[in-house]
PDB file of C-alpha atoms in Angstrom:
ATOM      1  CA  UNK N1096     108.766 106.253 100.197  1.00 35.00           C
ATOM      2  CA  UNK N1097     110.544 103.946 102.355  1.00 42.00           C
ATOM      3  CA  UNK N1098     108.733 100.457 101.585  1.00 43.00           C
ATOM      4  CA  UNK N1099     108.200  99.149 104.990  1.00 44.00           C
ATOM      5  CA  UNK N1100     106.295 102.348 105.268  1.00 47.00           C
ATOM      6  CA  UNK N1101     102.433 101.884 106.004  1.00 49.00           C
ATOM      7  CA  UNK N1102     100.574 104.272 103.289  1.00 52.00           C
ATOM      8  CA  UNK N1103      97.975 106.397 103.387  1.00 62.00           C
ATOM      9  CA  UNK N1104      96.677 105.530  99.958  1.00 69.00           C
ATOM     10  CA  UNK N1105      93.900 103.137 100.234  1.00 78.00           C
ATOM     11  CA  UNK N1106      94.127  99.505  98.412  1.00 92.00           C
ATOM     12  CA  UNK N1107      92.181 100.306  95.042  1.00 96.00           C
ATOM     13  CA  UNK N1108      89.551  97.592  93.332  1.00 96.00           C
ATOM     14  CA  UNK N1109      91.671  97.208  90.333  1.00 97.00           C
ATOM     15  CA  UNK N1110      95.048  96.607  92.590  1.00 98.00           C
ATOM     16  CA  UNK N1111      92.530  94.135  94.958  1.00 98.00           C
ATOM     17  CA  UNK N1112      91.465  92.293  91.225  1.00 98.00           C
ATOM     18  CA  UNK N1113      94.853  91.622  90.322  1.00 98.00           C
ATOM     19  CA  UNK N1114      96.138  90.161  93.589  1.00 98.00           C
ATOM     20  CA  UNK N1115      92.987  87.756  93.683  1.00 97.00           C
ATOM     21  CA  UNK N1116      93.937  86.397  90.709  1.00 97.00           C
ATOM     22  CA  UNK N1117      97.648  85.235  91.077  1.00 98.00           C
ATOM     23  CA  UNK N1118      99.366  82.755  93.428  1.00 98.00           C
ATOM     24  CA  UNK N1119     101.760  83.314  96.355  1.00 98.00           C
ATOM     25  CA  UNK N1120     103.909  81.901  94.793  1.00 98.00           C
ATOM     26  CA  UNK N1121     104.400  84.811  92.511  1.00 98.00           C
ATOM     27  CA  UNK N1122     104.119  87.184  94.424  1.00 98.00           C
ATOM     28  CA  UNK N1123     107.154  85.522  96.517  1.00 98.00           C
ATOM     29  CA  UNK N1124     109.217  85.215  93.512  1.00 98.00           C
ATOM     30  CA  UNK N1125     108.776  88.961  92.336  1.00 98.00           C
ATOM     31  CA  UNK N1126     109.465  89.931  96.134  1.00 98.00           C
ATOM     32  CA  UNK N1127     112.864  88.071  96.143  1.00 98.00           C
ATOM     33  CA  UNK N1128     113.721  90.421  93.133  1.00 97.00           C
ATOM     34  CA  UNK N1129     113.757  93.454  95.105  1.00 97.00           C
ATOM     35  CA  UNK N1130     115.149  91.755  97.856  1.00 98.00           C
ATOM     36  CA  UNK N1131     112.538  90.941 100.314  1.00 98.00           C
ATOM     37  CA  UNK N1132     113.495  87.282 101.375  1.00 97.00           C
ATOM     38  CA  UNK N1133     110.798  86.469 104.019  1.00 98.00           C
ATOM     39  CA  UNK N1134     107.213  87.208 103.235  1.00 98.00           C
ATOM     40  CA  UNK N1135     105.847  84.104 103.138  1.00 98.00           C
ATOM     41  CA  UNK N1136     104.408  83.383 106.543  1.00 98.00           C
ATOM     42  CA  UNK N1137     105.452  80.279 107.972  1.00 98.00           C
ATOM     43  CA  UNK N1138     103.246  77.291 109.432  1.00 98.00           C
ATOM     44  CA  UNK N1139     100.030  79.125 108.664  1.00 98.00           C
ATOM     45  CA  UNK N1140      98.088  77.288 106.666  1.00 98.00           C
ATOM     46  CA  UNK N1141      94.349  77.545 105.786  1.00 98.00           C
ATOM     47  CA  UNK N1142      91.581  76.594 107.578  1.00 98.00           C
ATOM     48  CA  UNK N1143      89.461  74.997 104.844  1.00 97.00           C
ATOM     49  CA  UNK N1144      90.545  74.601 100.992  1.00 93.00           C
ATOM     50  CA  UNK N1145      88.271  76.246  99.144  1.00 90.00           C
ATOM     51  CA  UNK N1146      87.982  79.532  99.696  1.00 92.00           C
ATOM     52  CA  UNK N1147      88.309  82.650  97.898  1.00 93.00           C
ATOM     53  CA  UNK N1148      91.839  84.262  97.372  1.00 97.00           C
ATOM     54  CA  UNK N1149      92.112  86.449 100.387  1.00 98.00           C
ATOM     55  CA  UNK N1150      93.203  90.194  99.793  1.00 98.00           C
ATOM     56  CA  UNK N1151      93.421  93.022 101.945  1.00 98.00           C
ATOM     57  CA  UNK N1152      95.051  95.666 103.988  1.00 98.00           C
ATOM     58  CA  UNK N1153      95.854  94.135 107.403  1.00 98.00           C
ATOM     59  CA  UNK N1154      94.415  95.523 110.411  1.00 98.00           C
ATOM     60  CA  UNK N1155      96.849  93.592 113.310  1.00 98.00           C
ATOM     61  CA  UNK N1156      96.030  92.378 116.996  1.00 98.00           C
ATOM     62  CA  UNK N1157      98.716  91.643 119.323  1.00 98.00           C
ATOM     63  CA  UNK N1158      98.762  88.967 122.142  1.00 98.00           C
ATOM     64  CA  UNK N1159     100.572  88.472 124.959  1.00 97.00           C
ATOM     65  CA  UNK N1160     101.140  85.606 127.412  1.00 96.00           C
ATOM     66  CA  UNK N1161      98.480  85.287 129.685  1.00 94.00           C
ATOM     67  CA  UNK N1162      98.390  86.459 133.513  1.00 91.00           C
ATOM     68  CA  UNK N1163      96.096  85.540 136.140  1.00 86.00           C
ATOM     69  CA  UNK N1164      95.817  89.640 137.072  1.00 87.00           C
ATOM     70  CA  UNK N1165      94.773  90.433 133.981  1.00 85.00           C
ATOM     71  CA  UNK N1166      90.951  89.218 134.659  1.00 76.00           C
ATOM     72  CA  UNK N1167      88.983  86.764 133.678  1.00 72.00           C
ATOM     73  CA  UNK N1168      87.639  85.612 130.479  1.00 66.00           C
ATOM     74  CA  UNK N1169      84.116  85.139 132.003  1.00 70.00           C
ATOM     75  CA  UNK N1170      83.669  88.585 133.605  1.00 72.00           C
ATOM     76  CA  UNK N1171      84.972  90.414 130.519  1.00 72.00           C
ATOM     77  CA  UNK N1172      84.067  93.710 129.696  1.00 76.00           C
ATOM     78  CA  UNK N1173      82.845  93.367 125.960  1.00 76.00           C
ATOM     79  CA  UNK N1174      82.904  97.600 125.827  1.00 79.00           C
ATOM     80  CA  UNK N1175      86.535  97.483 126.800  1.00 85.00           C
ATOM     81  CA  UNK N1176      87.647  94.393 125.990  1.00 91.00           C
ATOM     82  CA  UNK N1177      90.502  94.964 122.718  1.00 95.00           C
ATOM     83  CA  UNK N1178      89.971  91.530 120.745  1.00 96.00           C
ATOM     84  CA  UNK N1179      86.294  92.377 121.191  1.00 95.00           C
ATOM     85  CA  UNK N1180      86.486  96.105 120.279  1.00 96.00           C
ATOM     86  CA  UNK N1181      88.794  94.781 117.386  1.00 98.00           C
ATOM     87  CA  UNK N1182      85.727  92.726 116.076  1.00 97.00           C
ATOM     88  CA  UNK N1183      83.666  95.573 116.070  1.00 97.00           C
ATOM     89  CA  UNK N1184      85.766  98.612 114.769  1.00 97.00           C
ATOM     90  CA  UNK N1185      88.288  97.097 112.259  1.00 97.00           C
ATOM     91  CA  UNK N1186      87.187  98.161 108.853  1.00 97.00           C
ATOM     92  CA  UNK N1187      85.326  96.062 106.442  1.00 96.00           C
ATOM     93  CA  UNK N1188      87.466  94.657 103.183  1.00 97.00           C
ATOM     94  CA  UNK N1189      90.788  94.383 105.602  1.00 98.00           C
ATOM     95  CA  UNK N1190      92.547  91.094 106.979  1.00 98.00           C
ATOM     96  CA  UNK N1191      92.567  90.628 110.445  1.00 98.00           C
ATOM     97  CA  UNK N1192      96.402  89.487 111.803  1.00 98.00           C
ATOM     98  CA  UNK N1193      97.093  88.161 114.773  1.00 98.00           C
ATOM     99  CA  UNK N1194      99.984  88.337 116.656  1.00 98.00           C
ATOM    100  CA  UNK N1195      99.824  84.838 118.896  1.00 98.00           C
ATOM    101  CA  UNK N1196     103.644  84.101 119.420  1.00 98.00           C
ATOM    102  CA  UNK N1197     103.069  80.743 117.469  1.00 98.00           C
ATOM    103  CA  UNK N1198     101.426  79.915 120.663  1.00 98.00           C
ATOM    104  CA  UNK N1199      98.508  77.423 119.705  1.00 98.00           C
ATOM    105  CA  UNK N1200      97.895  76.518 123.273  1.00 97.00           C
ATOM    106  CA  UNK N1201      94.799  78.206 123.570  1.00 97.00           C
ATOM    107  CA  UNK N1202      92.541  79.541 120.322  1.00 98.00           C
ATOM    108  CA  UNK N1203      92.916  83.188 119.223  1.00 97.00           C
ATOM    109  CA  UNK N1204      89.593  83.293 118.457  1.00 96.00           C
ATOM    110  CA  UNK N1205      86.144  81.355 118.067  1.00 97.00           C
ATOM    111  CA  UNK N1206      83.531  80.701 115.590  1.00 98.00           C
ATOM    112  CA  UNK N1207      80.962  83.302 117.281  1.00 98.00           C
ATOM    113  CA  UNK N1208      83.757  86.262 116.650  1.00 98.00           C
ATOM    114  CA  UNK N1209      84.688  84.912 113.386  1.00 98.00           C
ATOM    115  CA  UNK N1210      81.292  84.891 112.301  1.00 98.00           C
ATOM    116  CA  UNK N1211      80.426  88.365 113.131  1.00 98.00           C
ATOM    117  CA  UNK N1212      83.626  89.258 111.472  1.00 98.00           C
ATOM    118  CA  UNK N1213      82.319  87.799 108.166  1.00 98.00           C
ATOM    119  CA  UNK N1214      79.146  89.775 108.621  1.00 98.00           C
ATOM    120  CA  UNK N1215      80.786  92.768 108.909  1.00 98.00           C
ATOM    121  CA  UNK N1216      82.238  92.591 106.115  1.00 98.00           C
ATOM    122  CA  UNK N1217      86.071  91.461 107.275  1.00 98.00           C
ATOM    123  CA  UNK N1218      87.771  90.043 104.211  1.00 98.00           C
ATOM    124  CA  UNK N1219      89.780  87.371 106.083  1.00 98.00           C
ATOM    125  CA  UNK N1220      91.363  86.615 109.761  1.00 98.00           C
ATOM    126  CA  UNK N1221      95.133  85.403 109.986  1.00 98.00           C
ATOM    127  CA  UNK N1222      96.576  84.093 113.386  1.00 98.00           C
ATOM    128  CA  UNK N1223      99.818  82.018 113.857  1.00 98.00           C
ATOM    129  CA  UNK N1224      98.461  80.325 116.967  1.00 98.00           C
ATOM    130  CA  UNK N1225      95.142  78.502 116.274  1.00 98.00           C
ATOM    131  CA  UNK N1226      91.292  79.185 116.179  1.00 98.00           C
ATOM    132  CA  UNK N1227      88.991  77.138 118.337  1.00 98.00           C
ATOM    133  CA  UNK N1228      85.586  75.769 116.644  1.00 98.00           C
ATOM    134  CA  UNK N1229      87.960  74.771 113.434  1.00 98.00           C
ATOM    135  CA  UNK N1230      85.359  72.599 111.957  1.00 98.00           C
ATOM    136  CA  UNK N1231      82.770  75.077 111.924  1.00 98.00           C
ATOM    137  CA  UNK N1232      85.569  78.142 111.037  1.00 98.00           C
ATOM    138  CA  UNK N1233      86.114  76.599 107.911  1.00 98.00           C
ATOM    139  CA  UNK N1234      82.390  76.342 106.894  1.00 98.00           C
ATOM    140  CA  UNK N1235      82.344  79.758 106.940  1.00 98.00           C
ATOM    141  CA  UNK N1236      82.126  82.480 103.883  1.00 97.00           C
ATOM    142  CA  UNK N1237      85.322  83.863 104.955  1.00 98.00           C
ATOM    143  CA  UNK N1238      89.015  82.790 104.409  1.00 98.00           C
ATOM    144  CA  UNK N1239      91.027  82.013 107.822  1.00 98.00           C
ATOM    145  CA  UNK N1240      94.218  80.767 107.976  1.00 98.00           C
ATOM    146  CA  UNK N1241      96.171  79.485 111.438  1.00 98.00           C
ATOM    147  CA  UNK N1242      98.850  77.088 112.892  1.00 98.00           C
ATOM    148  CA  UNK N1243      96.865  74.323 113.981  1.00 98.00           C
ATOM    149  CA  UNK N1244      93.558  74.185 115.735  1.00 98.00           C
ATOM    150  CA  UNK N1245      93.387  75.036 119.074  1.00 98.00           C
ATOM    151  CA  UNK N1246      90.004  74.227 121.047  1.00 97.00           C
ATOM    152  CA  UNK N1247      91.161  75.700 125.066  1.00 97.00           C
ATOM    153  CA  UNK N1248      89.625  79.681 125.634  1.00 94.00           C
ATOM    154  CA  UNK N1249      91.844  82.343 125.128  1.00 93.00           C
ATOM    155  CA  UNK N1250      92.197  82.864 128.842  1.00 91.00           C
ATOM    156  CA  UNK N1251      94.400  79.552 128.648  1.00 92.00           C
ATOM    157  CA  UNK N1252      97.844  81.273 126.858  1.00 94.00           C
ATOM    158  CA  UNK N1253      96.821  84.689 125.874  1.00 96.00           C
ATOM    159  CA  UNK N1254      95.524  88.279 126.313  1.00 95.00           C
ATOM    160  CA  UNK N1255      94.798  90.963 124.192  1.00 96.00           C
ATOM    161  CA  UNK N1256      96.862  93.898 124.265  1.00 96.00           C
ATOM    162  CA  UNK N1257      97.029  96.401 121.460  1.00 97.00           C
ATOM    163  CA  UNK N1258      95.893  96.510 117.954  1.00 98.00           C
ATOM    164  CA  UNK N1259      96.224  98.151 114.853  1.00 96.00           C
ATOM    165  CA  UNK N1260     100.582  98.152 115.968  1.00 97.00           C
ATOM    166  CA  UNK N1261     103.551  96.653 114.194  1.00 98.00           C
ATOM    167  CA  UNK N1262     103.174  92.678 115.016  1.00 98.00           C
ATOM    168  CA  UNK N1263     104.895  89.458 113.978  1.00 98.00           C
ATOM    169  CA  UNK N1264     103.124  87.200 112.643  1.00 98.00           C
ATOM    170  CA  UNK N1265     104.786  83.886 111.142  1.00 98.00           C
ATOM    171  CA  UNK N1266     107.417  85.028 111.512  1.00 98.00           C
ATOM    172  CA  UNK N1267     107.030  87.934 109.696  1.00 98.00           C
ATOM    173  CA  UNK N1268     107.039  91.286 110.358  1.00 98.00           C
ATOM    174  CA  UNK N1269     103.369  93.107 109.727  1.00 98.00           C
ATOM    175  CA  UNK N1270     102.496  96.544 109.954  1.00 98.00           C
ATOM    176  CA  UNK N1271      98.751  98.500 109.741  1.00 97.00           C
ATOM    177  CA  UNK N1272      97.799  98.824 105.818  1.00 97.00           C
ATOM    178  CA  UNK N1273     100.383  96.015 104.548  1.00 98.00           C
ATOM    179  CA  UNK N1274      98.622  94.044 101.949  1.00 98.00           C
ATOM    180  CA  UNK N1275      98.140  90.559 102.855  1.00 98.00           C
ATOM    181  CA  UNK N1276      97.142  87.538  99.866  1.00 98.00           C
ATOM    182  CA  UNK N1277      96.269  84.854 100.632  1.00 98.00           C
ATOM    183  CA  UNK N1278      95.598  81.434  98.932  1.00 98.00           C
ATOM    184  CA  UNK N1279      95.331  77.626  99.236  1.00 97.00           C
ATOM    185  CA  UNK N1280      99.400  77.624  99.954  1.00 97.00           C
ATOM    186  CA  UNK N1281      99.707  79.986 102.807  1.00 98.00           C
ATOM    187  CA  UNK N1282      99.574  83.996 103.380  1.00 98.00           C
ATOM    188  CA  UNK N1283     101.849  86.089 101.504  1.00 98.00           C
ATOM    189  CA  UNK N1284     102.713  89.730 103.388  1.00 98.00           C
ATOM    190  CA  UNK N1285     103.618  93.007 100.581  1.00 98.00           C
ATOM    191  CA  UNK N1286     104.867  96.049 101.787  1.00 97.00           C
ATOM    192  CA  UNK N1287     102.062  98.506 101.216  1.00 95.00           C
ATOM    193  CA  UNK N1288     104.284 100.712  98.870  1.00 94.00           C
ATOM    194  CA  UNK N1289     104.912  97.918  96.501  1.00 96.00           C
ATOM    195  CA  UNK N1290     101.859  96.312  96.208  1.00 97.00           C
ATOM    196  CA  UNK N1291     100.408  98.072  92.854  1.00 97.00           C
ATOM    197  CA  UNK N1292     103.510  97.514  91.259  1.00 97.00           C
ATOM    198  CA  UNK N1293     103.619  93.865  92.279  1.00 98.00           C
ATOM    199  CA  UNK N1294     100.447  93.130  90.958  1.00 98.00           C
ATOM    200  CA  UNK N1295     100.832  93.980  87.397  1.00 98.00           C
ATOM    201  CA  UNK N1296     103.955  92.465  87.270  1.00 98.00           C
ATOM    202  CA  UNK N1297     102.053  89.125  88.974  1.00 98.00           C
ATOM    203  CA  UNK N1298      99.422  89.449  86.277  1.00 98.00           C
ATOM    204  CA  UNK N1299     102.096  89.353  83.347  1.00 98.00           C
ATOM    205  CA  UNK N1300     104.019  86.936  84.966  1.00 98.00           C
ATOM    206  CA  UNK N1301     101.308  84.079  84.862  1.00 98.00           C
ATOM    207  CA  UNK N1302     100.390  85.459  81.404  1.00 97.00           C
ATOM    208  CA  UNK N1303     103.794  84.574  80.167  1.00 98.00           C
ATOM    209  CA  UNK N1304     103.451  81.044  82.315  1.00 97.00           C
ATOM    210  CA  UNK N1305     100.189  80.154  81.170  1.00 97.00           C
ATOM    211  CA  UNK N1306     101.692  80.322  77.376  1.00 97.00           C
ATOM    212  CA  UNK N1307     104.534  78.024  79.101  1.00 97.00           C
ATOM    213  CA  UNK N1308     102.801  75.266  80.451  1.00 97.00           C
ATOM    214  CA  UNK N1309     100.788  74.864  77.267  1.00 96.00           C
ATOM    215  CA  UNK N1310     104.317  74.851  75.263  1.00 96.00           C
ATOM    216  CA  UNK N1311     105.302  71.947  78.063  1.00 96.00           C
ATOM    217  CA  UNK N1312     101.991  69.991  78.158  1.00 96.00           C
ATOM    218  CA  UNK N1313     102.353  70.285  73.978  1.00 94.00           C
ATOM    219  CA  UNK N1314     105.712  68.235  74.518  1.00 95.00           C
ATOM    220  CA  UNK N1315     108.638  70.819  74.472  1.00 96.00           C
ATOM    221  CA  UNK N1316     111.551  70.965  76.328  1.00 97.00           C
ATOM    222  CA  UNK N1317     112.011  73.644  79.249  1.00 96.00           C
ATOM    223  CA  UNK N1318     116.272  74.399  78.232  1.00 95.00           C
ATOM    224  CA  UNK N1319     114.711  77.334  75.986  1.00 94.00           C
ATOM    225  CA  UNK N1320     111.584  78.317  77.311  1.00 96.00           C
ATOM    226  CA  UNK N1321     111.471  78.509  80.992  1.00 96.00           C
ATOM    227  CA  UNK N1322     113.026  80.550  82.642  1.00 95.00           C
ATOM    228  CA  UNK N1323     110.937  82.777  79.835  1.00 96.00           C
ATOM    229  CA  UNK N1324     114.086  84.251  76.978  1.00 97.00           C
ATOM    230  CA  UNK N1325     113.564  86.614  74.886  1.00 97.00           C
ATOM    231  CA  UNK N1326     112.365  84.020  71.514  1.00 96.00           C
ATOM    232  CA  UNK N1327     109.862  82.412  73.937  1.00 97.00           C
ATOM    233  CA  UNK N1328     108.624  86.216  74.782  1.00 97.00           C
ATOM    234  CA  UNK N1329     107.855  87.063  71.103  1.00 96.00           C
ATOM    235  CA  UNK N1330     106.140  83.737  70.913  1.00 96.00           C
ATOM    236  CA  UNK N1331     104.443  84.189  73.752  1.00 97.00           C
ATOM    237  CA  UNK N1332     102.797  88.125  72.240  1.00 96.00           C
ATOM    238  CA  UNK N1333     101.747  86.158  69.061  1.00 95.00           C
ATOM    239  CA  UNK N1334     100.074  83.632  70.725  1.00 96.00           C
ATOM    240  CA  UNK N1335      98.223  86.373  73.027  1.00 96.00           C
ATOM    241  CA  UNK N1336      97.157  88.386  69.463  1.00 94.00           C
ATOM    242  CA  UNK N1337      96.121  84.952  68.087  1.00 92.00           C
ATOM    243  CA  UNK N1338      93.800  84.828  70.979  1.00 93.00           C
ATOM    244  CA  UNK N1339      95.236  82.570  73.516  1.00 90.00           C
ATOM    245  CA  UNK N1340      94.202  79.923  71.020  1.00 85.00           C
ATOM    246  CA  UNK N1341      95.651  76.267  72.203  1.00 77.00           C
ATOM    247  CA  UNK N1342      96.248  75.347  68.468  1.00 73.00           C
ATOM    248  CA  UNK N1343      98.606  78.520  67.946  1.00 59.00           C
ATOM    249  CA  UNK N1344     101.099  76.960  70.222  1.00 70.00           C
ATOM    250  CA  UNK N1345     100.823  74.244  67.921  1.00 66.00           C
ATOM    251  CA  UNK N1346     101.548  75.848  64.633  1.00 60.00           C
ATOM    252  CA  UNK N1347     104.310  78.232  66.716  1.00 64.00           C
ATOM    253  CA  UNK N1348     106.161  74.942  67.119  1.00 60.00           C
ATOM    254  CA  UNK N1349     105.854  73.677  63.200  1.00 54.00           C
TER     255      UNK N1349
END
């Protein structure tokens, strides 16, 4: 399967687990290996620290530049109306992305949409333009990540034209069912075909790191040890079948 390709396999618990529990920074760095240079989305930044890692196939929302034909915001039909619709159909457990241009003239969305989003069961909302209410966004039980905060309607910059399409996004490309992780750093995009893959190699990656830091904080040099070689490996398996025990990374070092 070509890896840009969306799949039809949905995002299991056990893959959703492993992501949760890892930085973007990993994930980044085992991306690079296979040659994926840009999925780290750029200027998007979270709302509010604090929150939950964010995981979850991304369900996308493009805007474009507003026009004074296209109607206005306060006769809107909320039936027919696509960022409205898109609040109300998208499924529960995926990441809302939206496509704003980097425009955070005017917000992408509010706290009243946000907030039935999170009732719904929505597991996050991404946007590279900006969300208006801000302060009360990121009191919310939901991650949300955006430029900068932008308090004008949509009306202002934008209007809604299509969703669930290919998108950019932070300057990333997204498309429908990509997984999307995000954490207190920023919002990582995987291609939906690599994504199981990634995460176990995630999960043993800041298995081997954890060992690492101990061996650092414990006073060692990094020449031999980081990045991991193979003598640092073995260590690293006898300190996981001694239990992840602080003290073996003492003794290893006698």
């Amino acid at each position: 399967m070509n890896s840009t390709t969306p799949s039809d396999t949905p995002l299991t618990e056990e893959v959703r687990d492993k992501l949760r529990n890892v930085t973007t920074a990993t994930l980044t760095t085992l991306l690079l290996r296979r040659g994926f240079t840009n999925t780290f989305m750029k200027e998007v930044r979270p709302v509010a620290a604090g929150k939950r890692q964010m995981v979850g196939e991304a369900y996308t929302l493009r805007l474009v530049p507003y026009r004074e034909d296209l109607g206005n915001i306060f006769s809107r039909d909320n039936r027919r109306d696509i960022q409205r619709v898109t609040v109300e159909t998208m499924p529960e457990g995926h990441v809302l992305v939206i496509d704003s241009r980097g425009d955070a003239g005017a917000a992408s969305c509010g706290e009243i949409l946000v907030m039935r989003m999170m009732v719904r069961g929505v597991e996050g909302i991404v946007t590279d333009g900006g969300f208006r209410d801000s302060p009360s966004i990121g009191m919310l039980d939901i991650p949300t990540y955006q430029k900068m905060p932008a308090a004008p309607p949509i009306m202002v910059r934008h209007h809604p034209v299509e969703a669930n399409c290919a998108i950019a996004c932070g300057g990333l490309t997204v498309f429908p069912g990509d997984i999307v992780v995000g954490d207190q750093e920023g919002v990582v995009v995987i291609p939906r075909a690599l994504a199981a893959e990634i995460a176990d190699e995630a999960v043993k990656k800041e298995d081997v790191e954890e060992f690492i830091a101990l061996c650092v904080l414990a006073g060692e040099p990094i020449n031999d040890i980081y990045p991991p070689t193979p003598p640092l490996l073995e260590r690293h398996a006898e300190w996981v079948r001694n239990g992840r025990k602080t003290n073996a990374v003492e003794r290893m070092q006698a």
